[in-house]
Amino acid sequence: MTATQPGEIPCPSCSRPLPLPVAAVLSGQPIVCAGCGLELTAQRETSREALDALGRWYEETGAARDMAASAAGTGGEGAAKKQRSR
């Protein structure tokens, strides 16, 4: 099994590190392995409690992500939203 970074899991098929973007997980978008093409999606009904908790965490940490992205010069999601609303 390949070691992974935070926010990643090993692909169940090929063991390549598979990033799990929180926004994609929450929206139900499939996560596709770049190594083998396996598509993963969260089982919304059986994972409801975990997805709700993840959604609350994601909302509550949005300002911190924006601040970190701004400090790194990447703009972050909030900056992109502000740009779109102008």
Coordinates of C-alpha atoms in Angstrom, one line a residue:
M1 CA 0.0 0.0 0.0
T2 CA 1.3 3.5 -0.9
A3 CA 1.6 6.1 1.8
T4 CA -0.8 9.0 1.4
Q5 CA -0.9 12.6 2.5
P6 CA -3.8 14.1 4.5
G7 CA -6.9 14.4 2.3
E8 CA -5.9 11.3 0.3
I9 CA -6.6 7.6 0.5
P10 CA -5.0 4.7 -1.4
C11 CA -7.0 3.7 -4.4
P12 CA -8.7 0.4 -3.6
S13 CA -7.8 -0.9 -7.0
C14 CA -4.2 0.2 -7.7
S15 CA -3.1 1.7 -4.4
R16 CA -2.1 5.0 -6.0
P17 CA -2.7 8.0 -3.7
L18 CA -6.2 9.3 -4.5
P19 CA -7.0 12.9 -3.5
L20 CA -10.4 13.4 -1.9
P21 CA -11.4 17.1 -2.5
V22 CA -14.0 17.9 0.1
A23 CA -16.2 19.9 -2.2
A24 CA -16.4 17.0 -4.7
V25 CA -17.2 14.5 -1.9
L26 CA -19.9 16.8 -0.6
S27 CA -21.5 17.4 -4.0
G28 CA -21.5 13.8 -4.9
Q29 CA -19.1 14.1 -7.8
P30 CA -17.2 11.0 -8.6
I31 CA -13.5 10.9 -7.5
V32 CA -11.5 9.3 -10.4
C33 CA -8.2 7.6 -9.9
A34 CA -5.6 9.0 -12.3
G35 CA -3.8 5.6 -12.2
C36 CA -6.5 3.1 -13.1
G37 CA -9.6 5.2 -13.8
L38 CA -11.7 3.7 -10.9
E39 CA -14.6 6.0 -10.0
L40 CA -15.5 6.4 -6.3
T41 CA -18.5 8.2 -4.9
A42 CA -19.8 8.6 -1.3
Q43 CA -22.8 6.4 -0.6
R44 CA -25.0 9.3 0.4
E45 CA -27.7 7.4 2.3
T46 CA -25.4 5.2 4.4
S47 CA -22.9 8.1 4.9
R48 CA -25.4 10.9 5.7
E49 CA -24.2 11.6 9.3
A50 CA -20.5 11.7 8.2
L51 CA -21.3 13.9 5.2
D52 CA -23.3 16.3 7.3
A53 CA -20.5 16.6 9.8
L54 CA -18.0 17.1 6.9
G55 CA -20.2 19.8 5.4
R56 CA -20.4 21.6 8.8
W57 CA -16.6 21.4 9.2
Y58 CA -16.1 22.6 5.6
E59 CA -18.4 25.7 6.2
E60 CA -16.8 26.5 9.5
T61 CA -13.3 26.4 8.2
G62 CA -14.0 28.3 5.0
A63 CA -12.6 31.6 6.3
A64 CA -9.4 29.9 7.5
R65 CA -8.9 28.3 4.0
D66 CA -9.5 31.6 2.3
M67 CA -6.9 33.3 4.6
A68 CA -4.3 30.6 4.0
A69 CA -4.9 30.7 0.2
S70 CA -4.6 34.5 0.3
A71 CA -1.4 34.3 2.2
A72 CA -0.1 31.8 -0.3
G73 CA -1.2 34.0 -3.2
T74 CA -3.6 31.4 -4.6
G75 CA -6.8 33.4 -3.9
G76 CA -8.9 30.5 -2.4
E77 CA -12.5 29.6 -3.0
G78 CA -13.9 32.7 -1.3
A79 CA -11.8 34.9 -3.5
A80 CA -13.1 33.2 -6.6
K81 CA -16.6 33.6 -5.3
K82 CA -16.0 37.3 -4.7
Q83 CA -14.5 37.7 -8.2
R84 CA -17.6 36.0 -9.8
S85 CA -20.0 38.2 -7.8
R86 CA -18.4 41.5 -9.0

